[in-house]
Coordinates of C-alpha atoms and ligand atoms in Angstrom, one line a residue:
X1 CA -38.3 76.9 64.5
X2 CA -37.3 75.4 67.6
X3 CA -39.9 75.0 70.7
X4 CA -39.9 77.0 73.7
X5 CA -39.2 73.8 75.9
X6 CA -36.9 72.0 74.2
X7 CA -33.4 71.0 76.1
X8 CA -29.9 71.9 75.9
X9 CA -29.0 70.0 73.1
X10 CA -32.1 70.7 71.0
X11 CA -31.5 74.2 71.0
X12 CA -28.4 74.3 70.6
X13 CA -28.9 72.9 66.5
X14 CA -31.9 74.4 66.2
X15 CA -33.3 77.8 68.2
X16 CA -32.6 81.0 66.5
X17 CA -32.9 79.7 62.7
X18 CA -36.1 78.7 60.5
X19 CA -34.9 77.6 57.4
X20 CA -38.3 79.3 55.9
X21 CA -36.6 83.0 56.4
X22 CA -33.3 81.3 54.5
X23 CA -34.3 79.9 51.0
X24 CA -34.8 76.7 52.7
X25 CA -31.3 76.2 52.9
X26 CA -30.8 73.3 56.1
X27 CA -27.5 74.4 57.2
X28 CA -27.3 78.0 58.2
X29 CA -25.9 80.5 55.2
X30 CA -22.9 82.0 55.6
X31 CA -23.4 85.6 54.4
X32 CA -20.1 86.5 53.0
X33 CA -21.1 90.0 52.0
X34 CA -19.7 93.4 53.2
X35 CA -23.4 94.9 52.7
X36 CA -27.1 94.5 51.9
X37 CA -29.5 95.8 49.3
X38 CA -31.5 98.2 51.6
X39 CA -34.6 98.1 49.0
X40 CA -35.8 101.3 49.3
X41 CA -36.2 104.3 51.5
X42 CA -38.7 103.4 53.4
X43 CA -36.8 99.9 54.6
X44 CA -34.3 101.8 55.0
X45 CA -35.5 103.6 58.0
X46 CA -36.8 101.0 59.2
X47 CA -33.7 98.7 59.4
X48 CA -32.0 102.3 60.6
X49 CA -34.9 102.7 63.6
X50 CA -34.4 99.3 64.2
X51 CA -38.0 98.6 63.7
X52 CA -36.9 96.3 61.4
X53 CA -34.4 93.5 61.5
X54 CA -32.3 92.7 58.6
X55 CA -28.4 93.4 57.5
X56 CA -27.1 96.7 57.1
X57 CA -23.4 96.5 56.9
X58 CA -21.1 93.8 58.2
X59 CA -19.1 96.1 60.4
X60 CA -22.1 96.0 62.9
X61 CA -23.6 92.5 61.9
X62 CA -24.4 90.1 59.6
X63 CA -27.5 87.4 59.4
X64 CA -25.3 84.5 60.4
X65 CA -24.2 85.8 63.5
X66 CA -27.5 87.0 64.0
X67 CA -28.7 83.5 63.7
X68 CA -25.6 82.5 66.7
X69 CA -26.8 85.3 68.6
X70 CA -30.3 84.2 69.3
X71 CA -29.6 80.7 69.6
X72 CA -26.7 81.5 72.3
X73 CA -29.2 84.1 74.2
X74 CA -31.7 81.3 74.1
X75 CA -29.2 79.0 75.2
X76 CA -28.2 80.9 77.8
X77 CA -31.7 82.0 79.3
X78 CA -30.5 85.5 78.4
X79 CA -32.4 88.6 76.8
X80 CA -29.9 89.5 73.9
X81 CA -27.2 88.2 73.0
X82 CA -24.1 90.2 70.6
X83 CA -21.6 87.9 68.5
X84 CA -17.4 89.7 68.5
X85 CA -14.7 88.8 67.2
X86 CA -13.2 87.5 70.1
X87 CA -13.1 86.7 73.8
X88 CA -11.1 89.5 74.7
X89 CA -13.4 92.3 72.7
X90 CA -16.2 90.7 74.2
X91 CA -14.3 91.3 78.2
X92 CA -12.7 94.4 76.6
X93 CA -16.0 96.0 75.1
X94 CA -18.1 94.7 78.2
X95 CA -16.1 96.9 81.0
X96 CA -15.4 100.1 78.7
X97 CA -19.3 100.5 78.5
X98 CA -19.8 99.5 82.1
X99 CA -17.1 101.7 83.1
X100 CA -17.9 104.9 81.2
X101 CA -17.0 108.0 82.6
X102 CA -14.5 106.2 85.2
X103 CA -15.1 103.6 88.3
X104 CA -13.4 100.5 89.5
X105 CA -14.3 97.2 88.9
X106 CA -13.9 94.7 91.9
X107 CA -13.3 91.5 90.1
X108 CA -12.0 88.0 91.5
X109 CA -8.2 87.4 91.6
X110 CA -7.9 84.3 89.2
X111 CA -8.5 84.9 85.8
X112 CA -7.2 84.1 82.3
X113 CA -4.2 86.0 81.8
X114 CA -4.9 88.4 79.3
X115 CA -8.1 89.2 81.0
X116 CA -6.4 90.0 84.3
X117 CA -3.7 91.7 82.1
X118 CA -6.5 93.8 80.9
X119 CA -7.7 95.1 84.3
X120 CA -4.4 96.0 85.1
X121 CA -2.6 97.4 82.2
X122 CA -5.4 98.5 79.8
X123 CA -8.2 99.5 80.9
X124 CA -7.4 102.2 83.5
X125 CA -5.6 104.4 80.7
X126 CA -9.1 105.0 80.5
X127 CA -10.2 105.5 83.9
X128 CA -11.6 101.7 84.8
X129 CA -9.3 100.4 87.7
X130 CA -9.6 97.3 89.2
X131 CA -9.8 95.9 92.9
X132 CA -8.1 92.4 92.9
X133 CA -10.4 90.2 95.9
X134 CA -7.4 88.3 97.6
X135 CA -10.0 85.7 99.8
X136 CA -12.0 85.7 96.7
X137 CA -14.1 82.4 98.0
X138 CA -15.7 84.3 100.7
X139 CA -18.0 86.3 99.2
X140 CA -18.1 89.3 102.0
X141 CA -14.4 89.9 100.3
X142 CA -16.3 91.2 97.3
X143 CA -18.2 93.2 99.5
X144 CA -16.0 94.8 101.7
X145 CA -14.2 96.0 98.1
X146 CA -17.7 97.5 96.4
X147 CA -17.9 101.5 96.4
X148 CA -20.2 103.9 95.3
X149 CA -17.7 104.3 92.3
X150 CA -17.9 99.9 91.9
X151 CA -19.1 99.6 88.4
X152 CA -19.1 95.8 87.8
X153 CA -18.2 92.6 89.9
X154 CA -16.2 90.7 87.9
X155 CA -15.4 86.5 88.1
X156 CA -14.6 83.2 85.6
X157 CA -17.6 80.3 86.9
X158 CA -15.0 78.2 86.6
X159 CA -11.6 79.5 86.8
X160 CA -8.3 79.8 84.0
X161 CA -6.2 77.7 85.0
X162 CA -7.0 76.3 89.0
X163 CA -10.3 75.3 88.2
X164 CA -11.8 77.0 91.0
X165 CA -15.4 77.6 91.5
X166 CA -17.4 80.1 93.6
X167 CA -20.8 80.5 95.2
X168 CA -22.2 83.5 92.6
X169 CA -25.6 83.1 94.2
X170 CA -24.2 84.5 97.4
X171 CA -22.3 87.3 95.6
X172 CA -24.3 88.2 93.2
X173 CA -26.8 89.1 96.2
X174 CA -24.2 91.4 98.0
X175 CA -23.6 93.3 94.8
X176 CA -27.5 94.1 93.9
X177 CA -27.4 95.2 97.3
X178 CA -25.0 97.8 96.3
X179 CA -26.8 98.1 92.5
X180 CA -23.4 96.3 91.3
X181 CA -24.1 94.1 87.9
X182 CA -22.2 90.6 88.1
X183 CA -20.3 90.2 85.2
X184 CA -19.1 86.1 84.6
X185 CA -16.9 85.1 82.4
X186 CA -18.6 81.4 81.7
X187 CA -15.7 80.6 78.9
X188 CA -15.1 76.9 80.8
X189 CA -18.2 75.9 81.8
X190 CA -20.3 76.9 79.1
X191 CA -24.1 77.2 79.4
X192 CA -24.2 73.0 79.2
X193 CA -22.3 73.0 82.7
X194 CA -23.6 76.2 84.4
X195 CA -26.1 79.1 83.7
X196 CA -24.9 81.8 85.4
X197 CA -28.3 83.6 85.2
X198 CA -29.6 80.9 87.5
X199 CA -27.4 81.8 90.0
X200 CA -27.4 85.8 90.1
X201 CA -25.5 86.9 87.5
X202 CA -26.3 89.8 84.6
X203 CA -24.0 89.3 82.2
X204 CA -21.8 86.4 80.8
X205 CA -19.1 86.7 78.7
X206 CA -17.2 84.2 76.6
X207 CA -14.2 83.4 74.6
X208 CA -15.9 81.0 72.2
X209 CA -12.7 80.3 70.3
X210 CA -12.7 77.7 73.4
X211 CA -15.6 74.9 74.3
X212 CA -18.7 76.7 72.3
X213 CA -16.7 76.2 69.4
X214 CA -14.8 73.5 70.7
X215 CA -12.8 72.8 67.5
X216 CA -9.9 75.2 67.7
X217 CA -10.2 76.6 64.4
X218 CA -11.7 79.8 64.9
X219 CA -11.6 83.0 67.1
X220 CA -14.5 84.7 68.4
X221 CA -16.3 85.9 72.0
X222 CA -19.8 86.3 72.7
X223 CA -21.7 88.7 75.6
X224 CA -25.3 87.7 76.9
X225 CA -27.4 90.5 79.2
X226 CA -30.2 88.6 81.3
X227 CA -32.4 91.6 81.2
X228 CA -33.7 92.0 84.6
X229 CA -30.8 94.0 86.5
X230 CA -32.2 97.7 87.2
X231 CA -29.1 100.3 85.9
X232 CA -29.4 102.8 88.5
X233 CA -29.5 106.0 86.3
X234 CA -26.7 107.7 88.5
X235 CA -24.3 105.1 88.2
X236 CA -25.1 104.5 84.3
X237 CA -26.2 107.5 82.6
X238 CA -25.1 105.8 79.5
X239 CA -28.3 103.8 79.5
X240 CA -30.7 106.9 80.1
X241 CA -29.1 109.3 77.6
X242 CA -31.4 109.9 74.6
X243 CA -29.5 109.3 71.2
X244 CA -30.3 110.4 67.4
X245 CA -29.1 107.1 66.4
X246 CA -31.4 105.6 68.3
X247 CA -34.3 107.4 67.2
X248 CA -37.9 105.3 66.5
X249 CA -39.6 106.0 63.4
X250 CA -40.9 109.7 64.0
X251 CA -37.6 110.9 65.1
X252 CA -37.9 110.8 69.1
X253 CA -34.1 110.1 70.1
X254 CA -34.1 107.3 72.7
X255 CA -32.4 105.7 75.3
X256 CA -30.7 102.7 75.0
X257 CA -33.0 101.5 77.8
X258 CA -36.0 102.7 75.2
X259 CA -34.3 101.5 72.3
X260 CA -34.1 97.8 73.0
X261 CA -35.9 97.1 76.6
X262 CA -34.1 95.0 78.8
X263 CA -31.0 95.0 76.4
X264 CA -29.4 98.2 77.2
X265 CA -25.8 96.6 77.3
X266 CA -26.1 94.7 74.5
X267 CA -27.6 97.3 72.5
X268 CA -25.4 100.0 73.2
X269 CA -22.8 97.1 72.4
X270 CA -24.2 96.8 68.8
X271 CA -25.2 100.3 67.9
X272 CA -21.8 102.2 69.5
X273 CA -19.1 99.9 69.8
X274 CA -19.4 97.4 66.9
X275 CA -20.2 100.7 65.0
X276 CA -16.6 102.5 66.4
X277 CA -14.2 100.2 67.1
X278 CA -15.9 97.2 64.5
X279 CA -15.0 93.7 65.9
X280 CA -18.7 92.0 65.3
X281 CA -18.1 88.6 64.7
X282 CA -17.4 87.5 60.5
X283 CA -19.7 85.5 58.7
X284 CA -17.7 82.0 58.2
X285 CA -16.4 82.7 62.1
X286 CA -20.6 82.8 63.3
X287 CA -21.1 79.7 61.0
X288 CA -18.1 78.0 62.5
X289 CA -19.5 78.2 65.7
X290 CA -22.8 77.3 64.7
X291 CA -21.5 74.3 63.8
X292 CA -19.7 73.6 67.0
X293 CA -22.1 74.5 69.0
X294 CA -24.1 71.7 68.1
X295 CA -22.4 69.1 69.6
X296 CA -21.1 71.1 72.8
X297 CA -23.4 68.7 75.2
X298 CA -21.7 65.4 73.7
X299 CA -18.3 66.5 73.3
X300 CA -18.6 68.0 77.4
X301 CA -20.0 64.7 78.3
X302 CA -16.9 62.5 77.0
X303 CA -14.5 65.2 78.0
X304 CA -15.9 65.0 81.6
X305 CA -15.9 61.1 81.8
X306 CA -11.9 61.6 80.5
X307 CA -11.1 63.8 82.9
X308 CA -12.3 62.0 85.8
X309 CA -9.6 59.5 84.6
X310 CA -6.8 62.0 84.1
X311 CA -7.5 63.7 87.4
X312 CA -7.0 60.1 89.8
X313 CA -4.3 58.8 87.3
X314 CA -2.5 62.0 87.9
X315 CA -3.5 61.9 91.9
X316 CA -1.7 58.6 91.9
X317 CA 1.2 59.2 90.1
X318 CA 4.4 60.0 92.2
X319 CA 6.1 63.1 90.6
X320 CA 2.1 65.0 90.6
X321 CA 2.9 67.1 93.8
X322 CA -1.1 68.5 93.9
X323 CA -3.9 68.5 91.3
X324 CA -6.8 70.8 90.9
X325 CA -9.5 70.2 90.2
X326 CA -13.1 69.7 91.8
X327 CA -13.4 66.0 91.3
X328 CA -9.5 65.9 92.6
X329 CA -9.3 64.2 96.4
X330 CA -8.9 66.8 98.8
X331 CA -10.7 69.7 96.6
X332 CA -12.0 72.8 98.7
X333 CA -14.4 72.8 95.7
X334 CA -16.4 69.8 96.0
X335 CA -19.2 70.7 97.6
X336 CA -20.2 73.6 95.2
X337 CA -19.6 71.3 92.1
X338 CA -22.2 68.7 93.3
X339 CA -24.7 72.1 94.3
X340 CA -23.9 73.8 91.0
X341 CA -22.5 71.9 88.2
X342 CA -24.2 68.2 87.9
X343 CA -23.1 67.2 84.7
X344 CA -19.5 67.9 85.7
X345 CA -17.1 70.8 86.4
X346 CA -14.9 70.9 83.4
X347 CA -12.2 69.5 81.5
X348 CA -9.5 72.1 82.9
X349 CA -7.0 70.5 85.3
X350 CA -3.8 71.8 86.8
X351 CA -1.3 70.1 88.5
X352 CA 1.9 70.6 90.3
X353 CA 5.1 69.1 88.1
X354 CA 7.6 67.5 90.8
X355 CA 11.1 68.2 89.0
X356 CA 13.5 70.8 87.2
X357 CA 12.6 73.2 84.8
X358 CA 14.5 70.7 82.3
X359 CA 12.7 67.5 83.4
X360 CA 9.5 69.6 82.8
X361 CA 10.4 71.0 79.5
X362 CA 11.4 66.8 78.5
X363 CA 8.1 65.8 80.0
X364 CA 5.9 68.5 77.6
X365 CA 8.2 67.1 74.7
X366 CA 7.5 63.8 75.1
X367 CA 4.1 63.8 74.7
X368 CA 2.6 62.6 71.6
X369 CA -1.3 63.1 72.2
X370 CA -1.6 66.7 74.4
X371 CA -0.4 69.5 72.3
X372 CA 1.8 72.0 73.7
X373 CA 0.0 75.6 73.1
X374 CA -2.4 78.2 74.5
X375 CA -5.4 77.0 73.6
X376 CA -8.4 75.6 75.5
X377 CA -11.7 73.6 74.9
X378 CA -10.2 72.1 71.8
X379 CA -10.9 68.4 70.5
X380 CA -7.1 67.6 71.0
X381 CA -5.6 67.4 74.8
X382 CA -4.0 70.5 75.1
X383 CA -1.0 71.1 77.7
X384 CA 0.9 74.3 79.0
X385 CA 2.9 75.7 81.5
X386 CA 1.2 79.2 82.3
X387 CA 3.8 80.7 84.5
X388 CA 5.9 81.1 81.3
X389 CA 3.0 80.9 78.7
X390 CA -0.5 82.1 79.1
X391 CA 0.1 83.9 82.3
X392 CA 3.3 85.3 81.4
X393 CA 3.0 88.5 80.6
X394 CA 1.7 89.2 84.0
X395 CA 4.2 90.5 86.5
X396 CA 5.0 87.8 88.9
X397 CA 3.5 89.1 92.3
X398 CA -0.1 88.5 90.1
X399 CA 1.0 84.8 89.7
X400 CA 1.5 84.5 93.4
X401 CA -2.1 86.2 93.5
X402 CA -3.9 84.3 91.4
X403 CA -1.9 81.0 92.8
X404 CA -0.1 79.4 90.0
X405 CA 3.4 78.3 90.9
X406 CA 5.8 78.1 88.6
X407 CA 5.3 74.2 88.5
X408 CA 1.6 74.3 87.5
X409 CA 0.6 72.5 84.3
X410 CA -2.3 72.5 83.0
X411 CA -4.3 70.3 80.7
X412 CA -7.3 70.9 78.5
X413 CA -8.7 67.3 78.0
X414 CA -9.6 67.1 74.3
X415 CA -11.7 63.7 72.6
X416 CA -9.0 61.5 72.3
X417 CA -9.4 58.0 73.8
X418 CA -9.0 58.5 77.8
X419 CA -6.6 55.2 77.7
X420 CA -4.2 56.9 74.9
X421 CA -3.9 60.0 77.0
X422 CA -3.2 58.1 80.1
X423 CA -0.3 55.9 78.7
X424 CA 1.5 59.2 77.3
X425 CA 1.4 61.1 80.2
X426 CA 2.6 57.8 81.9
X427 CA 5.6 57.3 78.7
X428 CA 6.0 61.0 79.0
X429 CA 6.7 61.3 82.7
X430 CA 9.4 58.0 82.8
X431 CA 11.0 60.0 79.9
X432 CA 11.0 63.3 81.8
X433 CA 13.9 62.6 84.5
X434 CA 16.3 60.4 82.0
Ligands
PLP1 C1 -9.3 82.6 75.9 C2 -10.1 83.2 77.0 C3 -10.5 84.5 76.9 C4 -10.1 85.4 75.7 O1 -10.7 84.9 74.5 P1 -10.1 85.1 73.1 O2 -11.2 84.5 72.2 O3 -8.8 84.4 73.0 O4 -10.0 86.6 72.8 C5 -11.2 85.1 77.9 N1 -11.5 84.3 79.0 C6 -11.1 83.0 79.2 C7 -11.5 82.3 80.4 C8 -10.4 82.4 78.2 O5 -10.0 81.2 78.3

């Protein structure tokens, strides 16, 4: 079992398993079962109490995930931890239990696009609206948004697809002030770049179909509560209200706040939503990211060293109009990368395509080592165009808020050989305006 001081990379192969508990096996099992022997009736109300631990039925968990879901709480410096089957349940899920019974959400204004479709689109057919902050690097923005009807404050640590980073510590304080919970989506950083419990926040989310997994061969989210914010019970009745199916051993319905202490959210998560709508994350997918996760800290270290690279090559080509990212030039965001994220602040770039929409389209299809598709945090360099792609189903007045132009491309530097990347982007652009 791992130690309670060992680093990053330790923990992220081995906290959260002992092979003791597994038939010795030395790789995580993958459980591919739909249920589990519950022994007898007296197990059976304990696993049901949740007195004891153990598989019930895979709709609402399974031992492998269970196994990513301490490791990744551990990771994160977090309480609890809940494994889904994607990024956008994990965002989805987060907000409809936040935002139970109605209430707005005040979230920043550049976010991944089906995440900011989300906000606008989906969630208030069920009475969770969102205010967009415009000046969303000044943190009194936030504030001057927060209402007594403000269930969540709502940001990416490093932001989809401008790179853009923002001082949580300084709004996370404004929204305890108003008994707010900060809600980060840390999908690009990871917990190897930046813990966002360090710096004020409650609750992270992620897509870990990205970097966590880092291999582009699965899809899955996770969500991580701290376990220090203080639900005020006004605001959140949720957390107070005593359930059957939370019940201890003798029967006495409880709270979610009783049921698992300090883990209201990610219990209510498990026993309600996981339960109702399903979506906890599959067996193979949890062993999948096992196995990525244990090699996030190496495969972040190249992918920062490459796109230190990319980012001057591209600053000191002459049809890149802009690029952005913090270790670009002229970045606004330099001085909170080298407070907040010392090994690096990601592997997302964007830059600004001098051209035609037809010497654009020629430059994508002459590349031979960035794939063209949605995709982040993979091992391959990815490239897209998000006006038209990730961001486009977003009317185009959000574009202009979130600033992408229609002449942003962005890469997602994979583990190819810097060198290889360089010389097709530099093949790719001569063939662009032919
Ligand atoms: C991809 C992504 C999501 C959504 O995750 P899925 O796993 O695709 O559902 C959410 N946030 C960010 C920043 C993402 O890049």
């Amino acid at each position: 079992m791992s130690n309670i001081n060992n680093g990053f990379s330790t923990d992220a192969i081995r906290a959260g398993y002992d092979s003791n508990d597994h038939f010795h096996s030395v790789n995580p099992p993958i459980y591919q079962t739909a249920s589990f022997d519950l022994v007898d009736i007296d197990r059976t109300r304990r696993l049901w109490t949740g007195a004891e631990g153990g598989g019930i039925y895979s709709r609402v968990g399974n031992p492998t995930g269970a196994i990513l879901e301490e490791r990744f709480a551990k990771l994160e410096g977090g309480k609890a931890a809940v494994a889904l089957s994607s990024g956008m349940a994990a965002q989805t899920y987060t907000l409809l239990l936040l935002g139970q019974g109605g209430g707005n959400i005040v979230s920043s204004s550049s976010l991944y696009g089906a995440a900011m479709l989300a906000l606008i689109k989906f969630l208030p057919k069920y009475g969770i609206t969102t205010k967009f902050v415009e000046d969303r690097n000044n943190p009194e923005a936030y504030e001057a948004l927060i209402d007594e009807n403000t269930k969540a404050v709502y940001l990416e640590s490093i932001s989809n697809p401008n790179a853009e980073l923002y001082d949580i510590d300084a709004i996370a304080k404004i929204a305890h002030k108003h008994n707010v919970p900060v809600i980060v989506d840390n999908t690009v950083a990871t917990p190897y770049l930046y813990k966002p419990f360090e710096h004020g926040a409650d609750i992270t989310i992620y897509s870990a179909t990205k970097e966590i997994n880092g291999h582009g061969n699965v899809i899955a989210g996770l969500v991580v509560e701290k376990g220090d914010f203080h639900y005020d019970e006004k605001k959140f009745p949720q957390f107070y209200e005593k359930e059957w199916k939370m019940r201890d051993l003798d029967d006495n319905p409880r709270s979610p706040i009783e049921f698992w202490p300090g883990a209201p959210l990610i219990a209510s998560l498990k026993v309600f939503f996981t339960e109702f709508l399903g979506g906890a994350l599959g067996s193979f997918e949890s062993y999948l990211v096992l196995q990525g996760l244990s090699t996030l800290s190496v495969r972040l270290d190249k992918k920062i060293e490459t796109t230190k690279k990319i980012v001057e090559f591209l600053e000191n080509h002459e049809k890149v109009e802009w690029v952005r990212h913090p270790y670009a030039k002229n970045s606004p965001y330099k001085a909170l990368a080298d407070r907040d994220f010392k090994k690096g602040p990601g592997a997302l770039i964007s830059f600004g395509f001098k051209g035609t929409r037809e010497e654009e389209g020629k430059f994508i299809k002459a590349l031979n080592n960035f794939s063209y598709h949605v995709n982040i945090g993979d091992v391959r360099s990815l490239i897209t165009n998000p006006v038209e792609n990730t961001h486009t189903e977003l009317d185009p007045k959000y574009h202009e808020l979130a600033d992408i132009p229609k002449n942003l491309i962005r890469l997602s530097i994979g583990l190819e050989d810097a060198d290889d990347l360089i010389a097709d982007l530099k093949q790719a652009f001569e063939k662009a305006y032919k």
